[in-house]
mmCIF file of C-alpha atoms and ligand atoms in Angstrom:
data_model
loop_
_atom_site.group_PDB
_atom_site.id
_atom_site.type_symbol
_atom_site.label_atom_id
_atom_site.label_comp_id
_atom_site.label_asym_id
_atom_site.label_seq_id
_atom_site.Cartn_x
_atom_site.Cartn_y
_atom_site.Cartn_z
ATOM 1 C CA UNK A 1 167.253 -161.943 -223.243
ATOM 2 C CA UNK A 2 166.579 -165.330 -221.353
ATOM 3 C CA UNK A 3 166.305 -165.368 -217.884
ATOM 4 C CA UNK A 4 166.928 -167.498 -214.896
ATOM 5 C CA UNK A 5 162.978 -168.895 -213.972
ATOM 6 C CA UNK A 6 163.537 -171.632 -211.273
ATOM 7 C CA UNK A 7 165.543 -173.784 -209.238
ATOM 8 C CA UNK A 8 164.135 -177.085 -208.478
ATOM 9 C CA UNK A 9 166.680 -179.096 -205.660
ATOM 10 C CA UNK A 10 165.634 -182.931 -205.946
ATOM 11 C CA UNK A 11 166.557 -185.691 -203.725
ATOM 12 C CA UNK A 12 166.671 -189.426 -204.514
ATOM 13 C CA UNK A 13 168.452 -192.403 -203.034
ATOM 14 C CA UNK A 14 168.697 -195.567 -205.780
ATOM 15 C CA UNK A 15 170.292 -197.368 -203.194
ATOM 16 C CA UNK A 16 172.782 -194.065 -201.726
ATOM 17 C CA UNK A 17 171.144 -190.858 -201.501
ATOM 18 C CA UNK A 18 171.326 -187.729 -204.881
ATOM 19 C CA UNK A 19 171.029 -184.533 -204.629
ATOM 20 C CA UNK A 20 170.471 -181.817 -208.137
ATOM 21 C CA UNK A 21 169.995 -178.864 -208.910
ATOM 22 C CA UNK A 22 168.085 -178.365 -211.546
ATOM 23 C CA UNK A 23 167.994 -175.151 -213.053
ATOM 24 C CA UNK A 24 165.095 -173.960 -216.491
ATOM 25 C CA UNK A 25 165.442 -170.861 -218.315
ATOM 26 C CA UNK A 26 162.221 -168.480 -219.097
ATOM 27 C CA UNK A 27 162.684 -170.256 -222.655
ATOM 28 C CA UNK A 28 162.513 -173.737 -221.378
ATOM 29 C CA UNK A 29 166.168 -174.845 -221.235
ATOM 30 C CA UNK A 30 167.055 -177.454 -218.366
ATOM 31 C CA UNK A 31 170.511 -177.627 -216.637
ATOM 32 C CA UNK A 32 171.675 -180.047 -214.112
ATOM 33 C CA UNK A 33 174.463 -179.576 -211.541
ATOM 34 C CA UNK A 34 175.491 -182.522 -208.428
ATOM 35 C CA UNK A 35 175.242 -181.438 -205.177
ATOM 36 C CA UNK A 36 175.633 -184.672 -203.149
ATOM 37 C CA UNK A 37 177.793 -183.798 -200.283
ATOM 38 C CA UNK A 38 178.166 -187.707 -198.852
ATOM 39 C CA UNK A 39 176.463 -187.946 -195.853
ATOM 40 C CA UNK A 40 175.874 -184.316 -195.589
ATOM 41 C CA UNK A 41 173.712 -183.936 -198.190
ATOM 42 C CA UNK A 42 170.470 -182.434 -196.329
ATOM 43 C CA UNK A 43 172.422 -179.333 -195.304
ATOM 44 C CA UNK A 44 174.056 -178.544 -199.282
ATOM 45 C CA UNK A 45 169.247 -178.508 -199.989
ATOM 46 C CA UNK A 46 168.852 -176.373 -197.597
ATOM 47 C CA UNK A 47 171.616 -173.719 -198.976
ATOM 48 C CA UNK A 48 170.441 -174.436 -201.556
ATOM 49 C CA UNK A 49 166.582 -173.851 -201.386
ATOM 50 C CA UNK A 50 166.700 -171.560 -198.827
ATOM 51 C CA UNK A 51 169.702 -169.221 -199.761
ATOM 52 C CA UNK A 52 171.080 -169.477 -203.568
ATOM 53 C CA UNK A 53 167.853 -170.618 -205.429
ATOM 54 C CA UNK A 54 165.762 -166.961 -204.439
ATOM 55 C CA UNK A 55 169.559 -164.944 -205.594
ATOM 56 C CA UNK A 56 169.471 -167.636 -209.244
ATOM 57 C CA UNK A 57 165.506 -165.722 -209.770
ATOM 58 C CA UNK A 58 165.525 -163.127 -213.014
ATOM 59 C CA UNK A 59 169.174 -163.548 -213.164
ATOM 60 C CA UNK A 60 170.774 -163.934 -217.475
ATOM 61 C CA UNK A 61 172.142 -167.754 -216.981
ATOM 62 C CA UNK A 62 174.824 -167.309 -219.643
ATOM 63 C CA UNK A 63 176.400 -164.709 -216.612
ATOM 64 C CA UNK A 64 178.431 -168.129 -214.995
ATOM 65 C CA UNK A 65 181.714 -166.268 -214.263
ATOM 66 C CA UNK A 66 179.398 -163.279 -212.193
ATOM 67 C CA UNK A 67 177.016 -165.436 -210.886
ATOM 68 C CA UNK A 68 180.062 -167.980 -209.473
ATOM 69 C CA UNK A 69 181.718 -164.248 -208.067
ATOM 70 C CA UNK A 70 178.142 -163.656 -207.095
ATOM 71 C CA UNK A 71 177.364 -166.359 -204.717
ATOM 72 C CA UNK A 72 181.123 -166.605 -203.030
ATOM 73 C CA UNK A 73 182.092 -163.182 -202.753
ATOM 74 C CA UNK A 74 178.091 -162.108 -201.832
ATOM 75 C CA UNK A 75 177.734 -165.242 -199.048
ATOM 76 C CA UNK A 76 180.993 -163.156 -197.122
ATOM 77 C CA UNK A 77 181.000 -166.650 -195.354
ATOM 78 C CA UNK A 78 183.510 -168.105 -197.618
ATOM 79 C CA UNK A 79 184.702 -171.541 -198.548
ATOM 80 C CA UNK A 80 183.777 -174.682 -196.848
ATOM 81 C CA UNK A 81 182.618 -177.943 -198.170
ATOM 82 C CA UNK A 82 178.705 -176.847 -197.919
ATOM 83 C CA UNK A 83 178.435 -173.717 -199.342
ATOM 84 C CA UNK A 84 181.198 -174.610 -202.500
ATOM 85 C CA UNK A 85 179.145 -177.591 -202.763
ATOM 86 C CA UNK A 86 176.123 -175.940 -203.354
ATOM 87 C CA UNK A 87 177.599 -173.333 -205.946
ATOM 88 C CA UNK A 88 178.941 -175.468 -207.923
ATOM 89 C CA UNK A 89 175.623 -177.036 -208.050
ATOM 90 C CA UNK A 90 174.733 -173.662 -209.668
ATOM 91 C CA UNK A 91 177.805 -173.281 -211.821
ATOM 92 C CA UNK A 92 177.980 -177.141 -213.589
ATOM 93 C CA UNK A 93 173.796 -176.232 -214.084
ATOM 94 C CA UNK A 94 174.731 -172.702 -216.226
ATOM 95 C CA UNK A 95 177.956 -174.916 -218.412
ATOM 96 C CA UNK A 96 174.904 -177.044 -218.850
ATOM 97 C CA UNK A 97 172.539 -174.809 -220.476
ATOM 98 C CA UNK A 98 174.942 -172.558 -221.504
ATOM 99 C CA UNK A 99 176.105 -176.400 -223.882
ATOM 100 C CA UNK A 100 172.420 -176.502 -224.422
ATOM 101 C CA UNK A 101 171.847 -173.167 -226.141
ATOM 102 C CA UNK A 102 175.094 -173.191 -227.950
ATOM 103 C CA UNK A 103 174.113 -177.219 -229.295
ATOM 104 C CA UNK A 104 177.765 -178.119 -228.092
ATOM 105 C CA UNK A 105 179.230 -179.891 -225.337
ATOM 106 C CA UNK A 106 180.917 -178.625 -222.610
ATOM 107 C CA UNK A 107 184.587 -179.912 -223.620
ATOM 108 C CA UNK A 108 183.748 -177.772 -226.136
ATOM 109 C CA UNK A 109 183.252 -173.838 -225.015
ATOM 110 C CA UNK A 110 186.536 -174.761 -222.629
ATOM 111 C CA UNK A 111 189.161 -175.718 -225.442
ATOM 112 C CA UNK A 112 187.920 -178.390 -226.855
ATOM 113 C CA UNK A 113 189.231 -181.799 -226.766
ATOM 114 C CA UNK A 114 192.569 -182.165 -226.060
ATOM 115 C CA UNK A 115 192.787 -185.470 -226.185
ATOM 116 C CA UNK A 116 190.686 -188.520 -227.741
ATOM 117 C CA UNK A 117 189.501 -189.377 -224.271
ATOM 118 C CA UNK A 118 190.282 -189.664 -221.125
ATOM 119 C CA UNK A 119 192.501 -192.593 -219.039
ATOM 120 C CA UNK A 120 189.906 -193.859 -215.827
ATOM 121 C CA UNK A 121 190.944 -195.782 -212.547
ATOM 122 C CA UNK A 122 188.503 -198.661 -211.636
ATOM 123 C CA UNK A 123 189.065 -199.651 -207.628
ATOM 124 C CA UNK A 124 189.676 -203.237 -206.473
ATOM 125 C CA UNK A 125 189.593 -204.804 -202.748
ATOM 126 C CA UNK A 126 189.399 -208.243 -201.469
ATOM 127 C CA UNK A 127 189.902 -209.189 -197.425
ATOM 128 C CA UNK A 128 192.117 -211.676 -198.615
ATOM 129 C CA UNK A 129 195.186 -211.784 -201.830
ATOM 130 C CA UNK A 130 193.340 -214.975 -204.026
ATOM 131 C CA UNK A 131 190.111 -211.870 -203.208
ATOM 132 C CA UNK A 132 191.931 -209.378 -204.138
ATOM 133 C CA UNK A 133 193.396 -211.238 -207.983
ATOM 134 C CA UNK A 134 189.833 -212.158 -208.950
ATOM 135 C CA UNK A 135 188.364 -207.871 -208.052
ATOM 136 C CA UNK A 136 191.314 -206.806 -209.994
ATOM 137 C CA UNK A 137 191.017 -209.509 -212.854
ATOM 138 C CA UNK A 138 187.376 -208.552 -213.410
ATOM 139 C CA UNK A 139 188.655 -205.163 -213.897
ATOM 140 C CA UNK A 140 191.369 -206.123 -216.400
ATOM 141 C CA UNK A 141 188.222 -207.880 -218.184
ATOM 142 C CA UNK A 142 185.908 -205.076 -218.267
ATOM 143 C CA UNK A 143 189.395 -202.870 -219.717
ATOM 144 C CA UNK A 144 190.900 -201.068 -217.534
ATOM 145 C CA UNK A 145 193.835 -199.910 -217.482
ATOM 146 C CA UNK A 146 194.887 -198.845 -214.717
ATOM 147 C CA UNK A 147 193.736 -200.445 -210.776
ATOM 148 C CA UNK A 148 193.823 -199.174 -207.243
ATOM 149 C CA UNK A 149 193.636 -202.122 -205.204
ATOM 150 C CA UNK A 150 192.559 -201.437 -201.330
ATOM 151 C CA UNK A 151 192.749 -204.449 -198.975
ATOM 152 C CA UNK A 152 191.662 -205.885 -195.413
ATOM 153 C CA UNK A 153 194.816 -205.338 -192.941
ATOM 154 C CA UNK A 154 195.202 -208.351 -191.176
ATOM 155 C CA UNK A 155 194.178 -207.628 -187.166
ATOM 156 C CA UNK A 156 191.866 -204.878 -188.215
ATOM 157 C CA UNK A 157 187.578 -205.653 -189.069
ATOM 158 C CA UNK A 158 186.576 -203.563 -192.288
ATOM 159 C CA UNK A 159 188.688 -200.737 -193.498
ATOM 160 C CA UNK A 160 188.387 -198.371 -195.893
ATOM 161 C CA UNK A 161 187.837 -199.380 -199.468
ATOM 162 C CA UNK A 162 187.858 -203.004 -199.324
ATOM 163 C CA UNK A 163 184.044 -203.966 -200.936
ATOM 164 C CA UNK A 164 182.923 -207.413 -200.299
ATOM 165 C CA UNK A 165 184.877 -209.983 -201.984
ATOM 166 C CA UNK A 166 183.616 -210.309 -205.701
ATOM 167 C CA UNK A 167 182.968 -212.823 -207.666
ATOM 168 C CA UNK A 168 184.364 -213.398 -211.353
ATOM 169 C CA UNK A 169 182.494 -210.467 -213.670
ATOM 170 C CA UNK A 170 180.561 -209.153 -210.352
ATOM 171 C CA UNK A 171 180.584 -205.451 -210.529
ATOM 172 C CA UNK A 172 183.026 -204.044 -207.560
ATOM 173 C CA UNK A 173 179.750 -202.332 -205.174
ATOM 174 C CA UNK A 174 181.030 -200.084 -202.233
ATOM 175 C CA UNK A 175 178.874 -197.692 -200.318
ATOM 176 C CA UNK A 176 180.645 -196.590 -197.542
ATOM 177 C CA UNK A 177 178.194 -194.093 -196.200
ATOM 178 C CA UNK A 178 175.895 -196.803 -194.154
ATOM 179 C CA UNK A 179 171.924 -195.820 -193.505
ATOM 180 C CA UNK A 180 172.126 -195.451 -190.354
ATOM 181 C CA UNK A 181 170.883 -193.599 -187.814
ATOM 182 C CA UNK A 182 174.365 -193.408 -186.473
ATOM 183 C CA UNK A 183 177.836 -193.416 -188.309
ATOM 184 C CA UNK A 184 179.680 -197.379 -187.730
ATOM 185 C CA UNK A 185 182.736 -197.200 -185.491
ATOM 186 C CA UNK A 186 185.553 -198.914 -187.442
ATOM 187 C CA UNK A 187 189.335 -199.432 -185.303
ATOM 188 C CA UNK A 188 192.692 -198.841 -186.811
ATOM 189 C CA UNK A 189 196.135 -200.056 -186.381
ATOM 190 C CA UNK A 190 198.589 -197.669 -188.262
ATOM 191 C CA UNK A 191 201.641 -200.226 -187.998
ATOM 192 C CA UNK A 192 199.322 -202.864 -189.171
ATOM 193 C CA UNK A 193 198.929 -200.961 -192.172
ATOM 194 C CA UNK A 194 202.668 -200.221 -192.798
ATOM 195 C CA UNK A 195 203.708 -203.594 -192.530
ATOM 196 C CA UNK A 196 200.427 -205.412 -194.954
ATOM 197 C CA UNK A 197 200.532 -202.963 -197.907
ATOM 198 C CA UNK A 198 204.315 -203.488 -199.037
ATOM 199 C CA UNK A 199 203.208 -207.080 -198.905
ATOM 200 C CA UNK A 200 199.880 -206.527 -200.877
ATOM 201 C CA UNK A 201 202.024 -204.552 -203.568
ATOM 202 C CA UNK A 202 203.896 -207.032 -204.191
ATOM 203 C CA UNK A 203 202.152 -209.880 -205.173
ATOM 204 C CA UNK A 204 200.825 -207.718 -206.939
ATOM 205 C CA UNK A 205 203.364 -207.594 -209.056
ATOM 206 C CA UNK A 206 204.426 -210.385 -208.742
ATOM 207 C CA UNK A 207 201.031 -212.001 -210.285
ATOM 208 C CA UNK A 208 200.013 -208.932 -212.799
ATOM 209 C CA UNK A 209 203.581 -207.530 -214.061
ATOM 210 C CA UNK A 210 205.354 -204.677 -213.782
ATOM 211 C CA UNK A 211 202.501 -202.840 -216.845
ATOM 212 C CA UNK A 212 199.614 -202.254 -214.417
ATOM 213 C CA UNK A 213 199.297 -199.268 -213.420
ATOM 214 C CA UNK A 214 198.734 -199.076 -209.453
ATOM 215 C CA UNK A 215 197.249 -196.398 -207.066
ATOM 216 C CA UNK A 216 196.005 -196.848 -203.519
ATOM 217 C CA UNK A 217 195.071 -194.812 -200.708
ATOM 218 C CA UNK A 218 195.512 -193.876 -197.482
ATOM 219 C CA UNK A 219 192.579 -192.146 -196.775
ATOM 220 C CA UNK A 220 194.058 -189.273 -194.047
ATOM 221 C CA UNK A 221 195.353 -191.764 -192.149
ATOM 222 C CA UNK A 222 198.952 -191.404 -191.618
ATOM 223 C CA UNK A 223 201.004 -189.350 -189.825
ATOM 224 C CA UNK A 224 202.994 -187.722 -192.297
ATOM 225 C CA UNK A 225 206.500 -189.771 -190.993
ATOM 226 C CA UNK A 226 204.428 -192.942 -191.474
ATOM 227 C CA UNK A 227 203.393 -191.774 -194.735
ATOM 228 C CA UNK A 228 207.093 -191.506 -195.653
ATOM 229 C CA UNK A 229 207.507 -195.151 -194.444
ATOM 230 C CA UNK A 230 205.146 -195.479 -197.103
ATOM 231 C CA UNK A 231 205.939 -194.412 -199.907
ATOM 232 C CA UNK A 232 209.564 -195.296 -199.389
ATOM 233 C CA UNK A 233 207.734 -199.188 -198.865
ATOM 234 C CA UNK A 234 206.538 -199.423 -201.995
ATOM 235 C CA UNK A 235 209.127 -196.835 -204.660
ATOM 236 C CA UNK A 236 209.917 -200.891 -205.640
ATOM 237 C CA UNK A 237 206.263 -200.928 -207.154
ATOM 238 C CA UNK A 238 206.212 -198.580 -208.714
ATOM 239 C CA UNK A 239 202.722 -196.966 -208.272
ATOM 240 C CA UNK A 240 200.879 -194.150 -210.247
ATOM 241 C CA UNK A 241 199.979 -192.237 -207.551
ATOM 242 C CA UNK A 242 199.323 -193.017 -202.796
ATOM 243 C CA UNK A 243 196.261 -191.168 -202.760
ATOM 244 C CA UNK A 244 195.873 -188.569 -198.795
ATOM 245 C CA UNK A 245 199.045 -190.188 -197.627
ATOM 246 C CA UNK A 246 198.280 -188.133 -194.451
ATOM 247 C CA UNK A 247 195.495 -184.925 -193.599
ATOM 248 C CA UNK A 248 196.407 -181.923 -195.936
ATOM 249 C CA UNK A 249 194.614 -178.912 -193.428
ATOM 250 C CA UNK A 250 198.284 -177.803 -192.895
ATOM 251 C CA UNK A 251 199.923 -178.344 -196.385
ATOM 252 C CA UNK A 252 203.237 -178.181 -194.654
ATOM 253 C CA UNK A 253 203.164 -181.447 -193.594
ATOM 254 C CA UNK A 254 204.258 -182.586 -196.960
ATOM 255 C CA UNK A 255 207.459 -181.336 -196.943
ATOM 256 C CA UNK A 256 207.713 -183.750 -194.500
ATOM 257 C CA UNK A 257 207.724 -186.712 -196.975
ATOM 258 C CA UNK A 258 207.869 -185.512 -199.650
ATOM 259 C CA UNK A 259 211.892 -185.332 -198.794
ATOM 260 C CA UNK A 260 211.669 -188.957 -198.174
ATOM 261 C CA UNK A 261 210.192 -190.283 -201.165
ATOM 262 C CA UNK A 262 209.760 -190.626 -205.225
ATOM 263 C CA UNK A 263 206.579 -192.183 -204.871
ATOM 264 C CA UNK A 264 203.353 -189.535 -206.530
ATOM 265 C CA UNK A 265 201.402 -188.637 -204.395
ATOM 266 C CA UNK A 266 197.413 -187.351 -204.758
ATOM 267 C CA UNK A 267 195.689 -184.869 -202.951
ATOM 268 C CA UNK A 268 191.966 -183.252 -202.707
ATOM 269 C CA UNK A 269 189.839 -184.677 -202.560
ATOM 270 C CA UNK A 270 187.950 -183.281 -199.313
ATOM 271 C CA UNK A 271 189.773 -180.401 -200.482
ATOM 272 C CA UNK A 272 187.009 -177.268 -201.933
ATOM 273 C CA UNK A 273 188.814 -174.069 -202.402
ATOM 274 C CA UNK A 274 192.224 -173.078 -204.263
ATOM 275 C CA UNK A 275 194.086 -171.575 -201.685
ATOM 276 C CA UNK A 276 193.364 -175.708 -200.199
ATOM 277 C CA UNK A 277 195.658 -176.692 -202.958
ATOM 278 C CA UNK A 278 198.151 -173.523 -202.212
ATOM 279 C CA UNK A 279 201.840 -174.356 -200.980
ATOM 280 C CA UNK A 280 201.075 -177.998 -202.047
ATOM 281 C CA UNK A 281 201.263 -176.546 -205.553
ATOM 282 C CA UNK A 282 203.596 -173.793 -205.500
ATOM 283 C CA UNK A 283 206.138 -176.259 -203.115
ATOM 284 C CA UNK A 284 205.654 -179.198 -205.853
ATOM 285 C CA UNK A 285 204.171 -181.548 -203.243
ATOM 286 C CA UNK A 286 201.747 -183.060 -204.692
ATOM 287 C CA UNK A 287 201.935 -184.430 -209.046
ATOM 288 C CA UNK A 288 197.783 -184.300 -208.767
ATOM 289 C CA UNK A 289 195.110 -183.062 -208.016
ATOM 290 C CA UNK A 290 191.965 -184.803 -206.897
ATOM 291 C CA UNK A 291 188.895 -182.623 -206.087
ATOM 292 C CA UNK A 292 185.982 -183.551 -207.780
ATOM 293 C CA UNK A 293 184.197 -179.717 -209.644
ATOM 294 C CA UNK A 294 180.875 -181.363 -206.806
ATOM 295 C CA UNK A 295 182.882 -180.372 -204.162
ATOM 296 C CA UNK A 296 185.462 -177.937 -205.411
ATOM 297 C CA UNK A 297 183.042 -175.017 -206.995
ATOM 298 C CA UNK A 298 182.305 -176.852 -209.772
ATOM 299 C CA UNK A 299 183.700 -176.050 -213.316
ATOM 300 C CA UNK A 300 184.957 -173.084 -213.542
ATOM 301 C CA UNK A 301 186.656 -173.019 -210.339
ATOM 302 C CA UNK A 302 188.370 -176.135 -210.699
ATOM 303 C CA UNK A 303 189.784 -175.118 -214.208
ATOM 304 C CA UNK A 304 191.198 -172.768 -212.472
ATOM 305 C CA UNK A 305 192.588 -174.975 -209.526
ATOM 306 C CA UNK A 306 194.054 -176.836 -213.166
ATOM 307 C CA UNK A 307 195.665 -174.123 -214.705
ATOM 308 C CA UNK A 308 197.285 -172.672 -211.878
ATOM 309 C CA UNK A 309 198.321 -176.091 -211.265
ATOM 310 C CA UNK A 310 200.106 -176.641 -214.815
ATOM 311 C CA UNK A 311 202.186 -173.842 -214.225
ATOM 312 C CA UNK A 312 203.738 -176.570 -211.607
ATOM 313 C CA UNK A 313 203.429 -179.397 -214.099
ATOM 314 C CA UNK A 314 200.764 -180.932 -211.351
ATOM 315 C CA UNK A 315 197.841 -183.014 -213.263
ATOM 316 C CA UNK A 316 194.797 -183.663 -212.831
ATOM 317 C CA UNK A 317 193.559 -187.207 -211.005
ATOM 318 C CA UNK A 318 189.352 -186.138 -210.151
ATOM 319 C CA UNK A 319 187.311 -187.415 -207.845
ATOM 320 C CA UNK A 320 185.386 -190.125 -209.381
ATOM 321 C CA UNK A 321 183.337 -192.091 -206.761
ATOM 322 C CA UNK A 322 180.184 -193.466 -206.447
ATOM 323 C CA UNK A 323 179.503 -189.886 -204.271
ATOM 324 C CA UNK A 324 179.850 -188.403 -207.313
ATOM 325 C CA UNK A 325 176.592 -188.241 -209.114
ATOM 326 C CA UNK A 326 176.908 -188.568 -212.833
ATOM 327 C CA UNK A 327 175.695 -185.166 -213.761
ATOM 328 C CA UNK A 328 179.086 -184.790 -211.052
ATOM 329 C CA UNK A 329 181.419 -187.741 -213.202
ATOM 330 C CA UNK A 330 180.196 -186.219 -216.280
ATOM 331 C CA UNK A 331 181.585 -182.665 -215.088
ATOM 332 C CA UNK A 332 184.140 -183.452 -214.713
ATOM 333 C CA UNK A 333 184.907 -186.241 -217.452
ATOM 334 C CA UNK A 334 184.380 -182.460 -219.761
ATOM 335 C CA UNK A 335 186.917 -180.838 -218.028
ATOM 336 C CA UNK A 336 189.738 -183.933 -218.306
ATOM 337 C CA UNK A 337 188.340 -183.836 -221.825
ATOM 338 C CA UNK A 338 189.492 -180.088 -222.605
ATOM 339 C CA UNK A 339 192.560 -180.168 -220.083
ATOM 340 C CA UNK A 340 195.697 -180.070 -221.020
ATOM 341 C CA UNK A 341 196.969 -181.607 -218.042
ATOM 342 C CA UNK A 342 195.512 -184.447 -217.358
ATOM 343 C CA UNK A 343 197.247 -186.777 -215.498
ATOM 344 C CA UNK A 344 193.824 -190.285 -214.896
ATOM 345 C CA UNK A 345 190.206 -190.498 -214.432
ATOM 346 C CA UNK A 346 188.200 -191.987 -211.095
ATOM 347 C CA UNK A 347 185.208 -194.209 -212.161
ATOM 348 C CA UNK A 348 183.829 -196.450 -209.613
ATOM 349 C CA UNK A 349 179.985 -197.147 -211.761
ATOM 350 C CA UNK A 350 177.129 -196.550 -210.092
ATOM 351 C CA UNK A 351 174.469 -198.976 -209.695
ATOM 352 C CA UNK A 352 171.685 -199.882 -211.889
ATOM 353 C CA UNK A 353 169.203 -198.120 -210.722
ATOM 354 C CA UNK A 354 171.089 -195.147 -210.457
ATOM 355 C CA UNK A 355 172.309 -195.366 -213.228
ATOM 356 C CA UNK A 356 168.090 -195.587 -214.377
ATOM 357 C CA UNK A 357 167.695 -192.500 -213.129
ATOM 358 C CA UNK A 358 170.386 -190.276 -213.848
ATOM 359 C CA UNK A 359 170.535 -191.555 -218.441
ATOM 360 C CA UNK A 360 174.647 -190.671 -219.261
ATOM 361 C CA UNK A 361 175.772 -190.091 -222.216
ATOM 362 C CA UNK A 362 179.274 -190.894 -221.595
ATOM 363 C CA UNK A 363 181.063 -194.131 -222.654
ATOM 364 C CA UNK A 364 183.389 -196.115 -221.013
ATOM 365 C CA UNK A 365 186.324 -198.304 -223.601
ATOM 366 C CA UNK A 366 188.778 -200.142 -223.564
ATOM 367 C CA UNK A 367 190.264 -198.345 -220.232
ATOM 368 C CA UNK A 368 189.259 -194.434 -221.624
ATOM 369 C CA UNK A 369 185.783 -192.276 -220.515
ATOM 370 C CA UNK A 370 184.338 -189.893 -223.144
ATOM 371 C CA UNK A 371 182.062 -187.230 -222.442
ATOM 372 C CA UNK A 372 180.188 -187.849 -225.131
ATOM 373 C CA UNK A 373 179.319 -185.038 -227.918
ATOM 374 C CA UNK A 374 175.665 -183.889 -226.742
ATOM 375 C CA UNK A 375 174.942 -180.530 -226.513
ATOM 376 C CA UNK A 376 175.811 -179.627 -222.778
ATOM 377 C CA UNK A 377 177.176 -182.331 -219.821
ATOM 378 C CA UNK A 378 174.621 -185.088 -222.053
ATOM 379 C CA UNK A 379 173.039 -186.233 -218.775
ATOM 380 C CA UNK A 380 169.032 -186.201 -218.221
ATOM 381 C CA UNK A 381 167.362 -186.681 -215.417
ATOM 382 C CA UNK A 382 164.210 -188.788 -215.072
ATOM 383 C CA UNK A 383 162.820 -187.149 -211.871
ATOM 384 C CA UNK A 384 158.957 -190.058 -211.434
ATOM 385 C CA UNK A 385 161.705 -192.239 -211.400
ATOM 386 C CA UNK A 386 164.172 -190.612 -208.358
ATOM 387 C CA UNK A 387 160.797 -189.426 -206.406
ATOM 388 C CA UNK A 388 159.835 -193.091 -206.031
ATOM 389 C CA UNK A 389 163.306 -193.203 -204.269
ATOM 390 C CA UNK A 390 163.140 -191.716 -200.396
ATOM 391 C CA UNK A 391 166.051 -189.872 -198.720
ATOM 392 C CA UNK A 392 167.923 -191.983 -195.915
ATOM 393 C CA UNK A 393 169.626 -190.493 -193.420
ATOM 394 C CA UNK A 394 173.337 -192.355 -193.816
ATOM 395 C CA UNK A 395 176.537 -191.267 -192.611
ATOM 396 C CA UNK A 396 180.570 -191.823 -193.594
ATOM 397 C CA UNK A 397 181.808 -194.438 -190.593
ATOM 398 C CA UNK A 398 183.255 -193.209 -187.822
ATOM 399 C CA UNK A 399 187.489 -194.341 -187.310
ATOM 400 C CA UNK A 400 188.963 -195.566 -183.673
ATOM 401 C CA UNK A 401 192.691 -196.178 -182.683
ATOM 402 C CA UNK A 402 192.279 -199.592 -182.238
ATOM 403 C CA UNK A 403 194.867 -199.088 -178.915
ATOM 404 C CA UNK A 404 192.897 -196.510 -177.008
ATOM 405 C CA UNK A 405 189.647 -196.297 -178.529
ATOM 406 C CA UNK A 406 190.874 -191.757 -179.712
ATOM 407 C CA UNK A 407 188.831 -190.614 -182.789
ATOM 408 C CA UNK A 408 190.940 -191.412 -186.197
ATOM 409 C CA UNK A 409 191.205 -190.138 -189.083
ATOM 410 C CA UNK A 410 188.794 -191.588 -191.466
HETATM 411 C C1 CS2 B 1 187.322 -192.588 -201.437
HETATM 412 C C2 CS2 B 1 186.153 -191.984 -201.541
HETATM 413 O O1 CS2 B 1 187.251 -192.164 -203.526
HETATM 414 C C3 CS2 B 1 188.353 -192.666 -203.030
HETATM 415 O O2 CS2 B 1 189.523 -192.019 -202.941
HETATM 416 O O3 CS2 B 1 188.450 -191.166 -201.121
HETATM 417 O O4 CS2 B 1 185.551 -193.214 -201.774
HETATM 418 C C4 CS2 B 1 185.870 -191.639 -200.187
HETATM 419 O O5 CS2 B 1 185.865 -192.072 -199.036
HETATM 420 C C5 CS2 B 1 183.944 -191.312 -200.116
HETATM 421 O O6 CS2 B 1 184.003 -190.179 -202.072
HETATM 422 C C6 CS2 B 1 184.116 -190.228 -199.358
HETATM 423 O O7 CS2 B 1 181.658 -190.109 -200.028
HETATM 424 MG MG1 MG B 2 190.680 -190.965 -201.603
#
């Protein structure tokens, strides 16, 4: 019987920081897991190196569920972003190993493909309407069939999701975590945003027609009532979803939003446990589960969340921003292909430097992602190249109300 022989935490920063767990068995088989927690990366490194790696040595790598429970219940201190990112990395690495040992792609181990590909959405943004249109056209040219729209808001400075204006054919490049000793501070005005966003979607529908699948991320910034106002004002533009319309910690607040609008709601990228969804799912207050494999306890845990959601006809919309490493993205794609209640997959293309360190076998064609059929996850990690990119502290912005400087949700 093979055993776990090594558990190494690999750090690299080709343009942005990534943390990867590499588990090696006594048979020399390796598995990779994404442990990247944007702006708090080193906390997961310490959790893995100091507390988890020593516990894995000598264990049977194929006891995936037992290892999950051992790390979750055995920690005594459960849940939370750091713990669940660490457990996720172990879980995904063990699925990678099982795939390699059995010669199967991970989606086959999860029950096989339920579709030919995973519909993906890309990010378009602009500081004004013409540059937004250029960004949307760039994505249509790349084959995207679904596009998330974010824009600047008149009267506000930098807001979430607005990259530098793209030129025709230019890659969308937006990294919210800035390399600096302290977080940058952004200003917010909810009323200015609520006035502006419906006019943006009116212009986009006018220009691109009724068929294009459109999404928007309110990024946790609105009160429940503001979220209801926005949801209602966007109804004429037939969005695929309005994301993170209000912070979801108090799940009951979504009752207020749900009772006021039919705009589909997606929540969950900052959630890391099925309990974060309990009321949202059982009361059908959302339509899409947004968690990432890398932040919600791995493939084993996110599969349980999405199976639970299926009972309430709620679908997946897994987080796939560039702070989810190619390992985390590949893990999401295997789950996307296997589950029944698939909705859509976020896809922000990683930089070339990142894709040189992480060699991936997933593909994007005609708007659909596919994890490939390579045994395991289908991602290789170039350790020599990765070692050339030192970790650099980077922080996500802090948001303050423009009116009086109060801290607000970013
Ligand atoms: C965002 C993310 O992609 C999204 O939906 O909410 O870009 C998010 O801001 C980052 O992942 C934070 O690290
Ligand atoms: Mg989001």
